[in-house]
């Protein structure tokens, strides 16, 4: 999933539509409750500021939210901390088109665990999004790590990059070295809906009941894929509208 000019299009559009009320590059430090609503303390340009809000809609990751609401409910804080986010290393590779000796006639591939490869799968970016390269080049995104790979870290990432490039070249029938390599390690990438998830979900629901006007979204709640995140955002919008109409 992406936009023609990349995911940054979305926050840029929000900024344009919301005007002055959109605060970018601001880090929320804490959220506390008062008689009329909530007090949000945030850092912008290294200056600490505060604002009073009737409602709070949070879509920060659960491990961030858990710290922000520590003063409101310790139990929810602990439950949110339990949600496990494994690491994922994203590896971008570029090649000259004529280096790839197979048809790029799909979206990419996922690798079954029994194949015992160093990476999870690859997206053929330049096939999906033709404006990402010139006509003479192709590019790919490889995903490494995930819940079953406990070895991935900043220290070991080069080992996984080297092995993945070798295995990818074999699968794709590529003899040349990549003309472009870039990588990004997401240390806490994707929340896992593990066995204890129902108790974490219950804690979130109870927190919202006890704290009217506080709404919790984000990919640890109603699904990971971007489509699910957009659906979840619509649910949150309806809930906020209903809250103000009461
Ligand atoms: C490597 C990778 C590849 C993926 N590929 C796909 C894909 O191809 N297709 C797909 O459908 N899904 C994909 N996903 C899943 C999808 O991208 C995510 O589930 C989704 O983007 C999560 O959206 P979110 O708004 O919940 O969280 P995020 O996008 O993580 O947003 C959370 C935001 O909170 C901000 N934040 C954190 N702390 C604070 C703070 N203290 N104060 C203020 N702001 C804060 C962060 O800066 C961030 O902007 C991928 C995920 C990963 C990690």
PDB file of C-alpha atoms and ligand atoms in Angstrom:
ATOM      1  CA  UNK A   1       0.000   0.000   0.000  1.00  0.00           C
ATOM      2  CA  UNK A   2       1.275   3.459  -0.820  1.00  0.00           C
ATOM      3  CA  UNK A   3       0.332   6.687  -2.529  1.00  0.00           C
ATOM      4  CA  UNK A   4       1.804   7.627  -5.890  1.00  0.00           C
ATOM      5  CA  UNK A   5       4.294   9.906  -4.140  1.00  0.00           C
ATOM      6  CA  UNK A   6       4.792   7.803  -1.006  1.00  0.00           C
ATOM      7  CA  UNK A   7       3.189   7.621   2.445  1.00  0.00           C
ATOM      8  CA  UNK A   8       4.355  11.120   3.423  1.00  0.00           C
ATOM      9  CA  UNK A   9       1.486  12.383   1.229  1.00  0.00           C
ATOM     10  CA  UNK A  10      -0.972  11.547   4.020  1.00  0.00           C
ATOM     11  CA  UNK A  11       0.481  13.637   6.899  1.00  0.00           C
ATOM     12  CA  UNK A  12       1.199  16.454   4.414  1.00  0.00           C
ATOM     13  CA  UNK A  13      -2.476  16.463   3.469  1.00  0.00           C
ATOM     14  CA  UNK A  14      -3.526  16.512   7.147  1.00  0.00           C
ATOM     15  CA  UNK A  15      -1.220  19.468   7.755  1.00  0.00           C
ATOM     16  CA  UNK A  16      -2.715  21.374   4.826  1.00  0.00           C
ATOM     17  CA  UNK A  17      -6.330  20.668   5.820  1.00  0.00           C
ATOM     18  CA  UNK A  18      -5.931  21.364   9.543  1.00  0.00           C
ATOM     19  CA  UNK A  19      -3.804  24.500   9.210  1.00  0.00           C
ATOM     20  CA  UNK A  20      -2.535  26.017  12.459  1.00  0.00           C
ATOM     21  CA  UNK A  21      -4.125  23.366  14.673  1.00  0.00           C
ATOM     22  CA  UNK A  22      -1.777  20.708  13.237  1.00  0.00           C
ATOM     23  CA  UNK A  23       1.370  20.446  15.374  1.00  0.00           C
ATOM     24  CA  UNK A  24       4.058  18.450  13.603  1.00  0.00           C
ATOM     25  CA  UNK A  25       7.338  17.232  15.160  1.00  0.00           C
ATOM     26  CA  UNK A  26       5.930  17.490  18.668  1.00  0.00           C
ATOM     27  CA  UNK A  27       6.597  14.808  21.249  1.00  0.00           C
ATOM     28  CA  UNK A  28       3.900  14.204  23.825  1.00  0.00           C
ATOM     29  CA  UNK A  29       5.475  13.719  27.245  1.00  0.00           C
ATOM     30  CA  UNK A  30       2.465  13.067  29.478  1.00  0.00           C
ATOM     31  CA  UNK A  31      -1.319  13.105  29.653  1.00  0.00           C
ATOM     32  CA  UNK A  32      -3.109  13.768  32.928  1.00  0.00           C
ATOM     33  CA  UNK A  33      -6.757  14.111  33.830  1.00  0.00           C
ATOM     34  CA  UNK A  34      -8.330  17.215  35.380  1.00  0.00           C
ATOM     35  CA  UNK A  35     -11.873  18.389  36.224  1.00  0.00           C
ATOM     36  CA  UNK A  36     -12.717  19.510  32.692  1.00  0.00           C
ATOM     37  CA  UNK A  37     -10.810  17.028  30.550  1.00  0.00           C
ATOM     38  CA  UNK A  38      -7.141  16.293  29.943  1.00  0.00           C
ATOM     39  CA  UNK A  39      -3.838  18.121  30.155  1.00  0.00           C
ATOM     40  CA  UNK A  40      -1.313  17.213  27.475  1.00  0.00           C
ATOM     41  CA  UNK A  41       2.335  18.140  27.978  1.00  0.00           C
ATOM     42  CA  UNK A  42       4.431  18.130  24.811  1.00  0.00           C
ATOM     43  CA  UNK A  43       7.836  19.173  23.545  1.00  0.00           C
ATOM     44  CA  UNK A  44       8.165  21.266  20.391  1.00  0.00           C
ATOM     45  CA  UNK A  45      11.464  22.767  19.211  1.00  0.00           C
ATOM     46  CA  UNK A  46      12.924  21.765  22.594  1.00  0.00           C
ATOM     47  CA  UNK A  47      10.370  23.891  24.419  1.00  0.00           C
ATOM     48  CA  UNK A  48       7.931  22.203  26.781  1.00  0.00           C
ATOM     49  CA  UNK A  49       4.334  23.322  26.356  1.00  0.00           C
ATOM     50  CA  UNK A  50       0.952  22.251  27.659  1.00  0.00           C
ATOM     51  CA  UNK A  51      -2.587  22.308  26.382  1.00  0.00           C
ATOM     52  CA  UNK A  52      -5.977  21.548  27.862  1.00  0.00           C
ATOM     53  CA  UNK A  53      -8.247  19.295  25.841  1.00  0.00           C
ATOM     54  CA  UNK A  54     -11.859  18.129  26.080  1.00  0.00           C
ATOM     55  CA  UNK A  55     -10.933  14.888  24.342  1.00  0.00           C
ATOM     56  CA  UNK A  56      -7.795  12.935  23.542  1.00  0.00           C
ATOM     57  CA  UNK A  57      -7.579  10.615  20.532  1.00  0.00           C
ATOM     58  CA  UNK A  58      -4.422   8.543  20.757  1.00  0.00           C
ATOM     59  CA  UNK A  59      -2.864   6.560  17.902  1.00  0.00           C
ATOM     60  CA  UNK A  60       0.680   6.348  19.298  1.00  0.00           C
ATOM     61  CA  UNK A  61       2.105   2.815  19.737  1.00  0.00           C
ATOM     62  CA  UNK A  62       0.976   0.949  22.868  1.00  0.00           C
ATOM     63  CA  UNK A  63       4.452   1.042  24.468  1.00  0.00           C
ATOM     64  CA  UNK A  64       4.415   4.871  24.169  1.00  0.00           C
ATOM     65  CA  UNK A  65       0.821   5.276  25.362  1.00  0.00           C
ATOM     66  CA  UNK A  66       1.551   3.073  28.380  1.00  0.00           C
ATOM     67  CA  UNK A  67       4.042   5.665  29.690  1.00  0.00           C
ATOM     68  CA  UNK A  68       1.913   8.687  28.773  1.00  0.00           C
ATOM     69  CA  UNK A  69      -1.093   7.522  30.819  1.00  0.00           C
ATOM     70  CA  UNK A  70       0.865   6.203  33.811  1.00  0.00           C
ATOM     71  CA  UNK A  71      -0.700   8.877  36.064  1.00  0.00           C
ATOM     72  CA  UNK A  72      -4.250   8.031  34.984  1.00  0.00           C
ATOM     73  CA  UNK A  73      -4.293   4.244  35.310  1.00  0.00           C
ATOM     74  CA  UNK A  74      -1.352   2.068  36.337  1.00  0.00           C
ATOM     75  CA  UNK A  75      -3.155  -1.181  35.457  1.00  0.00           C
ATOM     76  CA  UNK A  76      -3.763  -0.167  31.822  1.00  0.00           C
ATOM     77  CA  UNK A  77      -0.150   1.005  31.655  1.00  0.00           C
ATOM     78  CA  UNK A  78       1.041  -2.468  32.656  1.00  0.00           C
ATOM     79  CA  UNK A  79      -1.318  -4.238  30.243  1.00  0.00           C
ATOM     80  CA  UNK A  80      -0.245  -2.046  27.306  1.00  0.00           C
ATOM     81  CA  UNK A  81       3.407  -2.762  28.123  1.00  0.00           C
ATOM     82  CA  UNK A  82       2.763  -6.484  27.578  1.00  0.00           C
ATOM     83  CA  UNK A  83       2.057  -6.074  23.844  1.00  0.00           C
ATOM     84  CA  UNK A  84       5.079  -7.480  21.998  1.00  0.00           C
ATOM     85  CA  UNK A  85       6.560  -5.642  18.994  1.00  0.00           C
ATOM     86  CA  UNK A  86       9.266  -7.710  17.224  1.00  0.00           C
ATOM     87  CA  UNK A  87      11.929  -6.001  15.110  1.00  0.00           C
ATOM     88  CA  UNK A  88      11.814  -5.804  11.320  1.00  0.00           C
ATOM     89  CA  UNK A  89      14.717  -4.760   9.118  1.00  0.00           C
ATOM     90  CA  UNK A  90      13.598  -3.201   5.843  1.00  0.00           C
ATOM     91  CA  UNK A  91      16.172  -3.567   3.065  1.00  0.00           C
ATOM     92  CA  UNK A  92      15.848  -1.536  -0.143  1.00  0.00           C
ATOM     93  CA  UNK A  93      17.745  -2.833  -3.177  1.00  0.00           C
ATOM     94  CA  UNK A  94      18.137  -1.225  -6.603  1.00  0.00           C
ATOM     95  CA  UNK A  95      19.480  -2.927  -9.757  1.00  0.00           C
ATOM     96  CA  UNK A  96      19.876  -2.154 -13.423  1.00  0.00           C
ATOM     97  CA  UNK A  97      16.823  -3.684 -15.107  1.00  0.00           C
ATOM     98  CA  UNK A  98      18.915  -5.898 -17.373  1.00  0.00           C
ATOM     99  CA  UNK A  99      20.631  -7.464 -14.321  1.00  0.00           C
ATOM    100  CA  UNK A 100      17.400  -9.261 -13.389  1.00  0.00           C
ATOM    101  CA  UNK A 101      17.025 -12.343 -15.558  1.00  0.00           C
ATOM    102  CA  UNK A 102      13.393 -13.107 -14.831  1.00  0.00           C
ATOM    103  CA  UNK A 103      10.053 -11.457 -15.539  1.00  0.00           C
ATOM    104  CA  UNK A 104       8.861  -9.058 -12.846  1.00  0.00           C
ATOM    105  CA  UNK A 105       5.264 -10.101 -13.353  1.00  0.00           C
ATOM    106  CA  UNK A 106       3.862  -9.968  -9.826  1.00  0.00           C
ATOM    107  CA  UNK A 107       3.819  -8.031  -6.556  1.00  0.00           C
ATOM    108  CA  UNK A 108       6.740  -9.997  -5.071  1.00  0.00           C
ATOM    109  CA  UNK A 109       6.747 -13.050  -2.828  1.00  0.00           C
ATOM    110  CA  UNK A 110       6.505 -14.336   0.730  1.00  0.00           C
ATOM    111  CA  UNK A 111       8.770 -17.168   1.896  1.00  0.00           C
ATOM    112  CA  UNK A 112       7.360 -20.127   3.892  1.00  0.00           C
ATOM    113  CA  UNK A 113       9.271 -20.722   7.148  1.00  0.00           C
ATOM    114  CA  UNK A 114      10.340 -24.238   6.095  1.00  0.00           C
ATOM    115  CA  UNK A 115      12.464 -22.728   3.287  1.00  0.00           C
ATOM    116  CA  UNK A 116      14.772 -21.502   6.082  1.00  0.00           C
ATOM    117  CA  UNK A 117      15.816 -18.257   4.397  1.00  0.00           C
ATOM    118  CA  UNK A 118      17.254 -15.135   6.058  1.00  0.00           C
ATOM    119  CA  UNK A 119      14.398 -12.891   4.953  1.00  0.00           C
ATOM    120  CA  UNK A 120      10.596 -13.056   5.103  1.00  0.00           C
ATOM    121  CA  UNK A 121       9.720 -11.895   1.607  1.00  0.00           C
ATOM    122  CA  UNK A 122      10.190  -9.201  -1.009  1.00  0.00           C
ATOM    123  CA  UNK A 123       8.011  -6.547  -2.606  1.00  0.00           C
ATOM    124  CA  UNK A 124       8.748  -5.660  -6.235  1.00  0.00           C
ATOM    125  CA  UNK A 125       8.346  -1.914  -5.753  1.00  0.00           C
ATOM    126  CA  UNK A 126       9.079  -0.774  -9.283  1.00  0.00           C
ATOM    127  CA  UNK A 127       6.424  -3.160 -10.640  1.00  0.00           C
ATOM    128  CA  UNK A 128       3.795  -1.946  -8.153  1.00  0.00           C
ATOM    129  CA  UNK A 129       4.741   1.742  -8.262  1.00  0.00           C
ATOM    130  CA  UNK A 130       6.233   2.502 -11.701  1.00  0.00           C
ATOM    131  CA  UNK A 131       7.291   6.070 -10.786  1.00  0.00           C
ATOM    132  CA  UNK A 132       9.812   4.824  -8.173  1.00  0.00           C
ATOM    133  CA  UNK A 133      12.655   4.228 -10.678  1.00  0.00           C
ATOM    134  CA  UNK A 134      13.729   5.209 -14.175  1.00  0.00           C
ATOM    135  CA  UNK A 135      12.772   2.818 -17.001  1.00  0.00           C
ATOM    136  CA  UNK A 136      16.278   1.305 -16.878  1.00  0.00           C
ATOM    137  CA  UNK A 137      16.219   0.475 -13.163  1.00  0.00           C
ATOM    138  CA  UNK A 138      14.226  -1.752 -10.818  1.00  0.00           C
ATOM    139  CA  UNK A 139      13.917  -1.711  -7.037  1.00  0.00           C
ATOM    140  CA  UNK A 140      12.783  -4.089  -4.317  1.00  0.00           C
ATOM    141  CA  UNK A 141      11.988  -4.034  -0.599  1.00  0.00           C
ATOM    142  CA  UNK A 142      13.012  -7.062   1.455  1.00  0.00           C
ATOM    143  CA  UNK A 143      11.695  -7.713   4.962  1.00  0.00           C
ATOM    144  CA  UNK A 144      13.951  -9.383   7.530  1.00  0.00           C
ATOM    145  CA  UNK A 145      13.200 -10.382  11.122  1.00  0.00           C
ATOM    146  CA  UNK A 146       9.729 -10.715  12.608  1.00  0.00           C
ATOM    147  CA  UNK A 147       8.422 -12.540  15.673  1.00  0.00           C
ATOM    148  CA  UNK A 148      10.348 -15.765  15.006  1.00  0.00           C
ATOM    149  CA  UNK A 149      13.748 -14.129  14.471  1.00  0.00           C
ATOM    150  CA  UNK A 150      15.225 -13.354  17.894  1.00  0.00           C
ATOM    151  CA  UNK A 151      18.735 -12.755  16.494  1.00  0.00           C
ATOM    152  CA  UNK A 152      18.071  -9.486  14.656  1.00  0.00           C
ATOM    153  CA  UNK A 153      19.589  -6.368  16.252  1.00  0.00           C
ATOM    154  CA  UNK A 154      21.702  -3.359  15.327  1.00  0.00           C
ATOM    155  CA  UNK A 155      24.795  -5.520  15.898  1.00  0.00           C
ATOM    156  CA  UNK A 156      23.711  -8.432  13.678  1.00  0.00           C
ATOM    157  CA  UNK A 157      21.893  -6.525  10.939  1.00  0.00           C
ATOM    158  CA  UNK A 158      24.835  -6.445   8.477  1.00  0.00           C
ATOM    159  CA  UNK A 159      25.060 -10.246   8.642  1.00  0.00           C
ATOM    160  CA  UNK A 160      21.360 -10.518   7.719  1.00  0.00           C
ATOM    161  CA  UNK A 161      21.706  -7.913   4.952  1.00  0.00           C
ATOM    162  CA  UNK A 162      24.614  -9.769   3.303  1.00  0.00           C
ATOM    163  CA  UNK A 163      22.889 -13.166   3.528  1.00  0.00           C
ATOM    164  CA  UNK A 164      19.565 -11.808   2.273  1.00  0.00           C
ATOM    165  CA  UNK A 165      21.140 -10.136  -0.774  1.00  0.00           C
ATOM    166  CA  UNK A 166      22.852 -13.425  -1.671  1.00  0.00           C
ATOM    167  CA  UNK A 167      19.655 -15.481  -1.279  1.00  0.00           C
ATOM    168  CA  UNK A 168      17.535 -12.872  -3.080  1.00  0.00           C
ATOM    169  CA  UNK A 169      19.965 -12.867  -6.037  1.00  0.00           C
ATOM    170  CA  UNK A 170      19.681 -16.667  -6.294  1.00  0.00           C
ATOM    171  CA  UNK A 171      15.864 -16.610  -6.184  1.00  0.00           C
ATOM    172  CA  UNK A 172      15.624 -13.758  -8.703  1.00  0.00           C
ATOM    173  CA  UNK A 173      18.385 -14.981 -11.011  1.00  0.00           C
ATOM    174  CA  UNK A 174      20.504 -11.827 -10.572  1.00  0.00           C
ATOM    175  CA  UNK A 175      24.243 -12.054 -11.234  1.00  0.00           C
ATOM    176  CA  UNK A 176      25.217  -8.407 -10.566  1.00  0.00           C
ATOM    177  CA  UNK A 177      25.656  -6.558  -7.282  1.00  0.00           C
ATOM    178  CA  UNK A 178      22.900  -4.088  -6.314  1.00  0.00           C
ATOM    179  CA  UNK A 179      23.476  -0.558  -7.632  1.00  0.00           C
ATOM    180  CA  UNK A 180      21.688   0.848  -4.575  1.00  0.00           C
ATOM    181  CA  UNK A 181      21.405  -0.445  -0.988  1.00  0.00           C
ATOM    182  CA  UNK A 182      19.664   1.189   1.927  1.00  0.00           C
ATOM    183  CA  UNK A 183      18.191  -0.226   5.117  1.00  0.00           C
ATOM    184  CA  UNK A 184      16.188   0.755   8.155  1.00  0.00           C
ATOM    185  CA  UNK A 185      15.816  -1.262  11.349  1.00  0.00           C
ATOM    186  CA  UNK A 186      12.429  -0.834  13.025  1.00  0.00           C
ATOM    187  CA  UNK A 187      13.258  -2.087  16.505  1.00  0.00           C
ATOM    188  CA  UNK A 188       9.607  -2.192  17.525  1.00  0.00           C
ATOM    189  CA  UNK A 189       7.858  -2.832  14.243  1.00  0.00           C
ATOM    190  CA  UNK A 190       4.524  -4.630  14.383  1.00  0.00           C
ATOM    191  CA  UNK A 191       2.392  -5.412  17.473  1.00  0.00           C
ATOM    192  CA  UNK A 192       1.549  -9.095  17.887  1.00  0.00           C
ATOM    193  CA  UNK A 193      -1.977 -10.198  18.743  1.00  0.00           C
ATOM    194  CA  UNK A 194      -0.741 -12.996  21.016  1.00  0.00           C
ATOM    195  CA  UNK A 195      -2.645 -15.350  23.332  1.00  0.00           C
ATOM    196  CA  UNK A 196      -3.112 -12.747  26.085  1.00  0.00           C
ATOM    197  CA  UNK A 197      -4.448 -10.180  23.614  1.00  0.00           C
ATOM    198  CA  UNK A 198      -8.066 -10.406  24.825  1.00  0.00           C
ATOM    199  CA  UNK A 199      -7.048  -9.228  28.321  1.00  0.00           C
ATOM    200  CA  UNK A 200      -5.076  -6.320  26.828  1.00  0.00           C
ATOM    201  CA  UNK A 201      -8.069  -5.362  24.688  1.00  0.00           C
ATOM    202  CA  UNK A 202     -10.352  -5.522  27.735  1.00  0.00           C
ATOM    203  CA  UNK A 203      -8.013  -3.191  29.657  1.00  0.00           C
ATOM    204  CA  UNK A 204      -8.172  -0.668  26.775  1.00  0.00           C
ATOM    205  CA  UNK A 205     -11.992  -0.834  26.681  1.00  0.00           C
ATOM    206  CA  UNK A 206     -12.241  -0.397  30.457  1.00  0.00           C
ATOM    207  CA  UNK A 207      -9.832   2.535  30.372  1.00  0.00           C
ATOM    208  CA  UNK A 208     -12.029   4.294  27.787  1.00  0.00           C
ATOM    209  CA  UNK A 209     -15.144   3.671  29.912  1.00  0.00           C
ATOM    210  CA  UNK A 210     -13.473   5.094  33.035  1.00  0.00           C
ATOM    211  CA  UNK A 211     -12.085   8.095  31.153  1.00  0.00           C
ATOM    212  CA  UNK A 212     -14.821   9.624  28.980  1.00  0.00           C
ATOM    213  CA  UNK A 213     -13.426  11.604  26.061  1.00  0.00           C
ATOM    214  CA  UNK A 214     -10.254   9.493  25.828  1.00  0.00           C
ATOM    215  CA  UNK A 215     -10.215   7.401  22.643  1.00  0.00           C
ATOM    216  CA  UNK A 216      -7.569   4.817  21.811  1.00  0.00           C
ATOM    217  CA  UNK A 217      -6.704   3.687  18.296  1.00  0.00           C
ATOM    218  CA  UNK A 218      -3.578   2.583  16.471  1.00  0.00           C
ATOM    219  CA  UNK A 219      -2.579  -0.701  14.906  1.00  0.00           C
ATOM    220  CA  UNK A 220      -2.481  -2.610  18.222  1.00  0.00           C
ATOM    221  CA  UNK A 221      -6.261  -2.330  18.432  1.00  0.00           C
ATOM    222  CA  UNK A 222      -8.269  -3.085  15.277  1.00  0.00           C
ATOM    223  CA  UNK A 223      -5.763  -4.534  12.821  1.00  0.00           C
ATOM    224  CA  UNK A 224      -2.273  -4.021  11.439  1.00  0.00           C
ATOM    225  CA  UNK A 225      -2.763  -3.471   7.700  1.00  0.00           C
ATOM    226  CA  UNK A 226      -3.196   0.117   6.560  1.00  0.00           C
ATOM    227  CA  UNK A 227      -6.726  -0.685   5.368  1.00  0.00           C
ATOM    228  CA  UNK A 228      -7.581  -1.752   8.934  1.00  0.00           C
ATOM    229  CA  UNK A 229      -5.936   1.405  10.328  1.00  0.00           C
ATOM    230  CA  UNK A 230      -8.113   3.567   8.048  1.00  0.00           C
ATOM    231  CA  UNK A 231     -11.251   1.643   9.120  1.00  0.00           C
ATOM    232  CA  UNK A 232     -10.229   2.049  12.756  1.00  0.00           C
ATOM    233  CA  UNK A 233      -9.767   5.802  12.210  1.00  0.00           C
ATOM    234  CA  UNK A 234     -13.338   6.027  10.884  1.00  0.00           C
ATOM    235  CA  UNK A 235     -14.642   4.256  13.993  1.00  0.00           C
ATOM    236  CA  UNK A 236     -12.710   6.712  16.192  1.00  0.00           C
ATOM    237  CA  UNK A 237     -14.113   9.701  14.260  1.00  0.00           C
ATOM    238  CA  UNK A 238     -17.684   8.426  14.736  1.00  0.00           C
ATOM    239  CA  UNK A 239     -17.056   7.890  18.462  1.00  0.00           C
ATOM    240  CA  UNK A 240     -15.702  11.431  18.899  1.00  0.00           C
ATOM    241  CA  UNK A 241     -18.652  12.923  16.952  1.00  0.00           C
ATOM    242  CA  UNK A 242     -21.093  10.969  19.124  1.00  0.00           C
ATOM    243  CA  UNK A 243     -19.297  12.133  22.284  1.00  0.00           C
ATOM    244  CA  UNK A 244     -19.597  15.813  21.306  1.00  0.00           C
ATOM    245  CA  UNK A 245     -23.245  15.408  20.225  1.00  0.00           C
ATOM    246  CA  UNK A 246     -24.280  14.043  23.646  1.00  0.00           C
TER     247      UNK A 246
HETATM  248  C1  LIG B   1       8.311  -2.408   8.101  1.00  0.00           C
HETATM  249  C2  LIG B   1       6.827  -2.360   7.967  1.00  0.00           C
HETATM  250  C3  LIG B   1       6.233  -2.578   6.734  1.00  0.00           C
HETATM  251  C4  LIG B   1       4.852  -2.535   6.588  1.00  0.00           C
HETATM  252  N1  LIG B   1       4.286  -2.737   5.360  1.00  0.00           N
HETATM  253  C5  LIG B   1       2.948  -2.664   5.216  1.00  0.00           C
HETATM  254  C6  LIG B   1       2.327  -2.815   3.932  1.00  0.00           C
HETATM  255  O1  LIG B   1       3.006  -2.999   2.921  1.00  0.00           O
HETATM  256  N2  LIG B   1       0.977  -2.759   3.850  1.00  0.00           N
HETATM  257  C7  LIG B   1       0.193  -2.543   4.948  1.00  0.00           C
HETATM  258  O2  LIG B   1      -1.035  -2.495   4.825  1.00  0.00           O
HETATM  259  N3  LIG B   1       0.748  -2.376   6.179  1.00  0.00           N
HETATM  260  C8  LIG B   1       2.096  -2.431   6.329  1.00  0.00           C
HETATM  261  N4  LIG B   1       2.666  -2.274   7.570  1.00  0.00           N
HETATM  262  C9  LIG B   1       1.784  -2.053   8.720  1.00  0.00           C
HETATM  263  C10 LIG B   1       1.315  -0.612   8.798  1.00  0.00           C
HETATM  264  O3  LIG B   1       2.264   0.221   8.172  1.00  0.00           O
HETATM  265  C11 LIG B   1       1.169  -0.179  10.257  1.00  0.00           C
HETATM  266  O4  LIG B   1       0.381  -1.118  10.972  1.00  0.00           O
HETATM  267  C12 LIG B   1       0.515   1.196  10.329  1.00  0.00           C
HETATM  268  O5  LIG B   1       1.282   2.151   9.638  1.00  0.00           O
HETATM  269  C13 LIG B   1       0.380   1.616  11.766  1.00  0.00           C
HETATM  270  O6  LIG B   1      -0.244   2.867  11.815  1.00  0.00           O
HETATM  271  P1  LIG B   1      -0.432   3.566  13.203  1.00  0.00           P
HETATM  272  O7  LIG B   1      -0.999   4.909  12.902  1.00  0.00           O
HETATM  273  O8  LIG B   1      -1.145   2.677  14.166  1.00  0.00           O
HETATM  274  O9  LIG B   1       1.048   3.697  13.815  1.00  0.00           O
HETATM  275  P2  LIG B   1       2.312   4.453  13.259  1.00  0.00           P
HETATM  276  O10 LIG B   1       2.256   4.625  11.784  1.00  0.00           O
HETATM  277  O11 LIG B   1       3.480   3.758  13.881  1.00  0.00           O
HETATM  278  O12 LIG B   1       2.137   5.899  13.889  1.00  0.00           O
HETATM  279  C14 LIG B   1       2.391   6.152  15.228  1.00  0.00           C
HETATM  280  C15 LIG B   1       2.847   7.599  15.290  1.00  0.00           C
HETATM  281  O13 LIG B   1       2.990   7.979  16.649  1.00  0.00           O
HETATM  282  C16 LIG B   1       4.073   8.879  16.709  1.00  0.00           C
HETATM  283  N5  LIG B   1       4.541   8.960  18.094  1.00  0.00           N
HETATM  284  C17 LIG B   1       5.180   8.019  18.823  1.00  0.00           C
HETATM  285  N6  LIG B   1       5.444   8.493  20.050  1.00  0.00           N
HETATM  286  C18 LIG B   1       4.949   9.758  20.107  1.00  0.00           C
HETATM  287  C19 LIG B   1       4.916  10.773  21.125  1.00  0.00           C
HETATM  288  N7  LIG B   1       5.416  10.579  22.356  1.00  0.00           N
HETATM  289  N8  LIG B   1       4.344  11.967  20.819  1.00  0.00           N
HETATM  290  C20 LIG B   1       3.814  12.200  19.577  1.00  0.00           C
HETATM  291  N9  LIG B   1       3.806  11.271  18.589  1.00  0.00           N
HETATM  292  C21 LIG B   1       4.374  10.070  18.857  1.00  0.00           C
HETATM  293  C22 LIG B   1       5.106   8.274  15.767  1.00  0.00           C
HETATM  294  O14 LIG B   1       6.052   9.251  15.392  1.00  0.00           O
HETATM  295  C23 LIG B   1       4.212   7.835  14.621  1.00  0.00           C
HETATM  296  O15 LIG B   1       4.075   8.862  13.669  1.00  0.00           O
HETATM  297  C24 LIG B   1       4.052  -2.285   7.725  1.00  0.00           C
HETATM  298  C25 LIG B   1       4.652  -2.052   8.972  1.00  0.00           C
HETATM  299  C26 LIG B   1       6.023  -2.076   9.092  1.00  0.00           C
HETATM  300  C27 LIG B   1       6.669  -1.797  10.432  1.00  0.00           C
END
